[in-house]
Coordinates of C-alpha atoms in Angstrom, one line a residue:
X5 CA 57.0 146.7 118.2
X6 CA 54.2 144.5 118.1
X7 CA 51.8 144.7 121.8
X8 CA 52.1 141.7 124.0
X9 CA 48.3 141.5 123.9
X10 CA 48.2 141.5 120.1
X11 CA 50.4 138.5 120.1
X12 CA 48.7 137.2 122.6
X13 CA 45.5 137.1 120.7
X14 CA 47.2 136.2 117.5
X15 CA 47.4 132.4 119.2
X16 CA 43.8 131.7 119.3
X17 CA 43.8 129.5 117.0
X18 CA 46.8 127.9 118.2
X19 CA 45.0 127.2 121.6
X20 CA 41.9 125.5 120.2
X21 CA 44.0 122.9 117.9
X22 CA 45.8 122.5 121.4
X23 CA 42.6 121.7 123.7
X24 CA 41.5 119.2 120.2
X25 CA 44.4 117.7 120.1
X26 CA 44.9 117.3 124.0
X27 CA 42.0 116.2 124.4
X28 CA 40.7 112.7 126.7
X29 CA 37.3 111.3 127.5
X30 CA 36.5 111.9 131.0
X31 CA 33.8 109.0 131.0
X32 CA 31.1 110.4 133.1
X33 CA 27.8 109.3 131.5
X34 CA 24.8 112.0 131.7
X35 CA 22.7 108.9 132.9
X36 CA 25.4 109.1 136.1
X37 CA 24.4 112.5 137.5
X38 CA 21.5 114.7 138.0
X39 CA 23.2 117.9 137.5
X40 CA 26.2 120.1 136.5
X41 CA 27.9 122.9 138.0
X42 CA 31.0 124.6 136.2
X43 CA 33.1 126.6 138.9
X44 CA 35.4 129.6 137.8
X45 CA 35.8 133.6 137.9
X46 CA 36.6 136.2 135.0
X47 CA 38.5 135.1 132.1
X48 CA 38.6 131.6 133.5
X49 CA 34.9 131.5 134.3
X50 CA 33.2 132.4 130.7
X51 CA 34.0 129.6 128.7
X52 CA 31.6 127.9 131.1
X53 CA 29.1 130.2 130.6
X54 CA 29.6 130.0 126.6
X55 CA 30.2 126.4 126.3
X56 CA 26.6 125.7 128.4
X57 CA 25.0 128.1 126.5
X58 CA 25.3 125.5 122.8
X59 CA 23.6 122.7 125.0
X60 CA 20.4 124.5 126.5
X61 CA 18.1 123.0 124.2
X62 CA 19.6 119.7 124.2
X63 CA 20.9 118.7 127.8
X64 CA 19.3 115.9 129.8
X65 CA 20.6 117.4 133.1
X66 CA 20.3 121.3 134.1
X67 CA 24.0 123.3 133.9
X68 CA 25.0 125.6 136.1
X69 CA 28.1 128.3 136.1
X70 CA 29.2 129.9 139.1
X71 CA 31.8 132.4 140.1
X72 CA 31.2 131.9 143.8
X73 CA 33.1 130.4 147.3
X74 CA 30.7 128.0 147.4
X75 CA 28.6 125.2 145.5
X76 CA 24.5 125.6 145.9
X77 CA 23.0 123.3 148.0
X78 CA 21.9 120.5 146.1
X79 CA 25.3 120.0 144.9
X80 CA 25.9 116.1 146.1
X81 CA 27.5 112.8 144.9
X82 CA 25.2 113.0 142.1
X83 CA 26.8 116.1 140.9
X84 CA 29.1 116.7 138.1
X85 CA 31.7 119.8 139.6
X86 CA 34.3 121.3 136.4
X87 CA 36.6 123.2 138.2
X88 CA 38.2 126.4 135.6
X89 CA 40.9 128.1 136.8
X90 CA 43.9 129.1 134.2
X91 CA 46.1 129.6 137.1
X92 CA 45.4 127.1 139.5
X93 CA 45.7 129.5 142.2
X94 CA 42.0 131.7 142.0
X95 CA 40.8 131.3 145.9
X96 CA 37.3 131.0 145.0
X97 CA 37.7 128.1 142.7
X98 CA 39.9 126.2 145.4
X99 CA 37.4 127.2 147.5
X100 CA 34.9 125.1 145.5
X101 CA 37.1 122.3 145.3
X102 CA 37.4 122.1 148.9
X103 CA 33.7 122.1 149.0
X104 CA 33.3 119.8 146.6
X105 CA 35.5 117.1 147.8
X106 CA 33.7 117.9 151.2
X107 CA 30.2 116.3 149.6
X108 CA 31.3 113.9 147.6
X109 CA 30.5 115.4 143.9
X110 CA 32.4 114.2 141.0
X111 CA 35.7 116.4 139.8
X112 CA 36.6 117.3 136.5
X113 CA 39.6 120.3 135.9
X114 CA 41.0 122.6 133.8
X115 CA 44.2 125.1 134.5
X116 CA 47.8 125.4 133.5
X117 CA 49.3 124.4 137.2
X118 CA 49.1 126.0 140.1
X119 CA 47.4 124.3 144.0
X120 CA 44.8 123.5 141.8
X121 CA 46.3 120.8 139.3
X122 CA 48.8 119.7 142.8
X123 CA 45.1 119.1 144.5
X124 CA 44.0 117.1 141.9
X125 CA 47.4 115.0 140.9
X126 CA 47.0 114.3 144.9
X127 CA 43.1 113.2 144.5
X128 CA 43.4 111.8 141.1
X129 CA 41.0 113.9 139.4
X130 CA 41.1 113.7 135.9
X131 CA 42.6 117.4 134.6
X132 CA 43.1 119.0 131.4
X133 CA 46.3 121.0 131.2
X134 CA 46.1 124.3 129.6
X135 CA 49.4 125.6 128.1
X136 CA 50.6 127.8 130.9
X137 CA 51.9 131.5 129.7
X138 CA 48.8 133.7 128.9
X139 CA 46.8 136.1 130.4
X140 CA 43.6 134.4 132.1
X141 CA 41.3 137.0 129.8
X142 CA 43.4 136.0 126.6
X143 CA 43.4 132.1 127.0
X144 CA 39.9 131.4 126.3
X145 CA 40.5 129.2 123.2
X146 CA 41.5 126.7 125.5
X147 CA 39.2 126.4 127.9
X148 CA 36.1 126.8 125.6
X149 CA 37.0 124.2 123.6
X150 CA 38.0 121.9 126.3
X151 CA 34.5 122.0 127.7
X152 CA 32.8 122.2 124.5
X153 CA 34.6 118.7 124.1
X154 CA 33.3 117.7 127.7
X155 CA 30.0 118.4 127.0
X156 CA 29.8 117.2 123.9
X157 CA 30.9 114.0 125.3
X158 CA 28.7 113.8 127.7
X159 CA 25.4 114.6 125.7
X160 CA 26.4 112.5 122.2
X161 CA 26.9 115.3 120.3
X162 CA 30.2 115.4 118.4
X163 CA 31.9 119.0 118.1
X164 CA 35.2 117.6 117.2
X165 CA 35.2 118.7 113.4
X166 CA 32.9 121.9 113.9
X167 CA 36.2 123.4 116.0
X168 CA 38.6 122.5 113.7
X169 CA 36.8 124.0 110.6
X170 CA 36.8 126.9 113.7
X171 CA 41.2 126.6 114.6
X172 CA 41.0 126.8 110.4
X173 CA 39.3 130.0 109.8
X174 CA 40.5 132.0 113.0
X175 CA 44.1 131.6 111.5
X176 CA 43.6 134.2 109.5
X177 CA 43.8 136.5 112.1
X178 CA 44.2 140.1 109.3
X179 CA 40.6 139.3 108.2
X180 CA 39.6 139.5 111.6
X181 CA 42.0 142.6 112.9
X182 CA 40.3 144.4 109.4
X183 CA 36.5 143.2 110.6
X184 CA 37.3 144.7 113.8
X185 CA 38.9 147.4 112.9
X186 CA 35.8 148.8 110.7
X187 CA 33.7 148.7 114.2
X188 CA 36.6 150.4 115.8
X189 CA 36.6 153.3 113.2
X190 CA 32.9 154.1 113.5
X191 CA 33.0 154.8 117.3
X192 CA 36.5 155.7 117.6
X193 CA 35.1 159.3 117.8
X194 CA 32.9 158.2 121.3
X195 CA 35.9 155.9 122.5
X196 CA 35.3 157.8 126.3
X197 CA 31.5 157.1 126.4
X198 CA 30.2 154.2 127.9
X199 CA 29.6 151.0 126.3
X200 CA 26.1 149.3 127.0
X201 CA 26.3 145.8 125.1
X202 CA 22.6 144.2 124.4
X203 CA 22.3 140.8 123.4
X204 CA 19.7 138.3 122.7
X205 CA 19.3 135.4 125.1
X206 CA 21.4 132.8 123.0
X207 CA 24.2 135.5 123.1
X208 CA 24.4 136.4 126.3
X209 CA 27.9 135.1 127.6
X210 CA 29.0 136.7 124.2
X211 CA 27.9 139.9 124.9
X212 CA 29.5 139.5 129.0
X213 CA 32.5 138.3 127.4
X214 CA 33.0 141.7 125.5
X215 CA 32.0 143.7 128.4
X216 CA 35.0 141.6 130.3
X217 CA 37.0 142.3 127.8
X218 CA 36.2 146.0 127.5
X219 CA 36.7 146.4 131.1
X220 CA 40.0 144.6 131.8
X221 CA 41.6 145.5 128.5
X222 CA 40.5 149.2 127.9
X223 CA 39.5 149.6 131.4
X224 CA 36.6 150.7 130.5
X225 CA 32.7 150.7 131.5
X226 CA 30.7 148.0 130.0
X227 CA 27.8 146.6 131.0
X228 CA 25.7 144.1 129.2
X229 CA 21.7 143.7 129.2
X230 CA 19.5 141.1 127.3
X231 CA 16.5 141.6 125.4
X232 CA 13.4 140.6 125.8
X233 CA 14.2 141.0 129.7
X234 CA 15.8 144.7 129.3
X235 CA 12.8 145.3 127.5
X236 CA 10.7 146.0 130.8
X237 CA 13.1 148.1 133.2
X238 CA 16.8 149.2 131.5
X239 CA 14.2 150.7 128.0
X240 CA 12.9 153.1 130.6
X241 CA 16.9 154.8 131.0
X242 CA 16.4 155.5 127.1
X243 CA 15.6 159.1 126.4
X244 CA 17.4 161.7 124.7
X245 CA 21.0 161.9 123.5
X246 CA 23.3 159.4 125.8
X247 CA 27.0 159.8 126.1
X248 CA 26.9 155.7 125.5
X249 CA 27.6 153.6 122.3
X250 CA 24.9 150.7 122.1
X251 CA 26.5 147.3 120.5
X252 CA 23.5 145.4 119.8
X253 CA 24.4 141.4 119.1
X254 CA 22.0 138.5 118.2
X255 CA 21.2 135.8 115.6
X256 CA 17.6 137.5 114.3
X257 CA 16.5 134.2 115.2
X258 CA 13.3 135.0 116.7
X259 CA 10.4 137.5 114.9
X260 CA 9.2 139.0 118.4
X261 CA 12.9 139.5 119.3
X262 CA 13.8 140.6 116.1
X263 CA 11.2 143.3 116.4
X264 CA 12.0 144.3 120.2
X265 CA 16.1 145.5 118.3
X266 CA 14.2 147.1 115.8
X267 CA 12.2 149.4 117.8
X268 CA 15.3 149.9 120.3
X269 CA 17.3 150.5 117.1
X270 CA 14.8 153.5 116.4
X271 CA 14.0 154.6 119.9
X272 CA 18.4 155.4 120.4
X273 CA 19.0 156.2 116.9
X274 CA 16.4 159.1 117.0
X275 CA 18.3 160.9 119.3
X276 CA 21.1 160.6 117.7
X277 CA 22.5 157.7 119.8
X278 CA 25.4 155.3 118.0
X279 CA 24.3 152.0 118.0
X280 CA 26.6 149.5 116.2
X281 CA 24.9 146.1 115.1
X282 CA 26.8 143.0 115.3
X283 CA 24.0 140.3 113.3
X284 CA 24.9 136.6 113.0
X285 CA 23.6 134.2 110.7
X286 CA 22.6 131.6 113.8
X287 CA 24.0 130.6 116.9
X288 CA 26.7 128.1 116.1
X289 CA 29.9 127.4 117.2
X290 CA 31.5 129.0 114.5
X291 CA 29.3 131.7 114.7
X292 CA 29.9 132.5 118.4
X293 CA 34.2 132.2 118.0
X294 CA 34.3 134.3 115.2
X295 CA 32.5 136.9 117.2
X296 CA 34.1 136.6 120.3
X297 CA 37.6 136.9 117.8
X298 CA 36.5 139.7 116.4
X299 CA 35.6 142.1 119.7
X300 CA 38.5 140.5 121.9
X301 CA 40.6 142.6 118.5
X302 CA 37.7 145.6 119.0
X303 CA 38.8 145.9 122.4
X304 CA 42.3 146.2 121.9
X305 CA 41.8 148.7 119.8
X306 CA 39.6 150.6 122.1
X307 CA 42.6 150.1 124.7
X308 CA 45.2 151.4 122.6
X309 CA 42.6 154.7 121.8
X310 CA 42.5 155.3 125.2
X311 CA 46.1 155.1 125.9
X312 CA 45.7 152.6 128.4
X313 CA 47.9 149.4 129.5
X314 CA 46.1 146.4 128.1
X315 CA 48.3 144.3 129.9
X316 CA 48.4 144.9 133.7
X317 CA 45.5 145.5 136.0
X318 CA 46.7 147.3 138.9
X319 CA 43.1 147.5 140.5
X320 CA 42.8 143.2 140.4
X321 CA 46.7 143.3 141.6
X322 CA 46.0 145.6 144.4
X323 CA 42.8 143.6 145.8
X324 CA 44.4 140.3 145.7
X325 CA 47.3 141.5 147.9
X326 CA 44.5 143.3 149.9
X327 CA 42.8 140.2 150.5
X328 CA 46.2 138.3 151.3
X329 CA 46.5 140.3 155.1
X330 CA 42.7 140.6 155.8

């Protein structure tokens, strides 16, 4: 019998022809506002982090992502606020809302129901509906290519055909299980050891997705550091044998970076440490799904090695009733 998870993840494509074909402009002009914040926590909270991560370079107003109770204090009238929450119901993103509304910033959405899509029926702000019956963790095709649509949008670039070439080639789901699957088999044998994930700066929310998923999935330790940064504190951890497996991922876009990978390739491998490379040909959007695809299937498998249930997260569960009687 097939894993819920498995089928879960088997819909990815599914949910980014959804958020294309669902899709609405929202009509808020760059021009219009000095800034953007995008509000959410965990699975909901990445695709911000992923989709502002394409428009660095090209943005005429600074992005923001937080996973907070409360918007920073500049946040005004002038502000764009894009509230994420799958659920509708995450405290801290109704937290925001409230906050929001409070100074006057302009509201977009996205979540499947919940107080959140009642608030803003109420307050008609403009909301885009994700389907409702997945995981948080294992709905990011939606939500990722609902604000790579927003953004887009806003900043004239069209990314309308790039994620459906994207909806395309993610359908083929074996090809990915198999790519997976080969980075599964080389550190099956150190499936127990931690798993430190090291990223250039481009792929950063990439490399915190797969910790995210490592974590919730195979509950597992993960933790993710970015080079050149890591470069002058975390390098001085690195001596001798380590019971870790080091997943490096960038584009080998930039010579000095390039070179900083290299040398931590050799300073880990040395001593015998596993480091598993994960190189892109750029940083595009087809370039960053098919990677997050391809490790949200890594750690499944990881899940299943350990013998652990993918599915539930008791420790979330038990803090969220917790922080109902406090």
């Amino acid at each position: 019998m097939s894993h819920p998870q498995h089928e879960a993840l088997k819909q990815f494509s599914h949910q980014i022809n959804f958020a294309l074909q669902n899709y609405t402009p929202h009509g808020v002009k760059a021009a219009d506002i000095k800034q953007i914040i995008i509000a959410g926590l965990g699975g909901s909270g990445i695709g911000g982090r992923l989709a502002s991560s394409f428009f660095v370079q090209s943005a005429t107003v600074p992005i923001a992502c937080i996973s907070d109770y409360t918007l920073p204090g500049y946040a005004g009238p002038d502000t764009l606020v894009i509230l994420s929450s799958y659920s509708g119901n995450t405290e801290e993103t109704l937290s925001v809302y409230e906050d929001a509304v409070k100074r006057g910033c302009k509201l977009l959405a996205l979540t499947s129901g919940g107080k959140l899509k009642q608030l803003c029926e109420q307050s008609g702000v403009k909301t885009y509906t994700l389907q409702p019956g997945f995981q948080p963790r294992m709905a990011l095709g939606f939500s990722l290519t609902y604000l790579l649509q927003i953004l887009g949008e806003m900043f004239g670039r069209e990314v309308h055909a790039e994620l459906a070439a994207v909806a395309t080639a993610v359908a083929d789901t074996a090809h990915f299980e198999e790519d997976a699957m080969q980075v599964f088999n080389s550190v099956k044998a150190k499936a127990r050891s931690k798993f430190v994930v090291i990223t250039d700066a481009s792929y950063e929310a990439v490399g915190i997705r797969f910790c995210q998923q490592i974590q919730e999935n195979a509950k597992h330790e993960c933790f993710n550091h970015v080079v050149p940064e890591m470069n002058h504190n975390v390098i001085e951890s690195y001596y001798g044998q380590l019971d870790t497996v080091y997943f490096f991922i960038h584009a080998n876009a930039h010579d000095r970076v390039a070179s900083r990978f290299e040398f931590l390739q050799n300073l880990l491998e040395v001593e015998n440490n596993k480091v598993v490379n994960i190189i892109t040909d750029g940083f595009s959007i087809k370039e960053v799904y098919e990677v997050i695809y391809t490790l949200d299937w890594l750690s499944l498998y990881v899940a299943d090695q350990r013998r652990v249930d993918s599915l539930n997260v008791p420790n979330i569960a038990s803090l969220k009733n917790f922080l109902d009687q406090v």
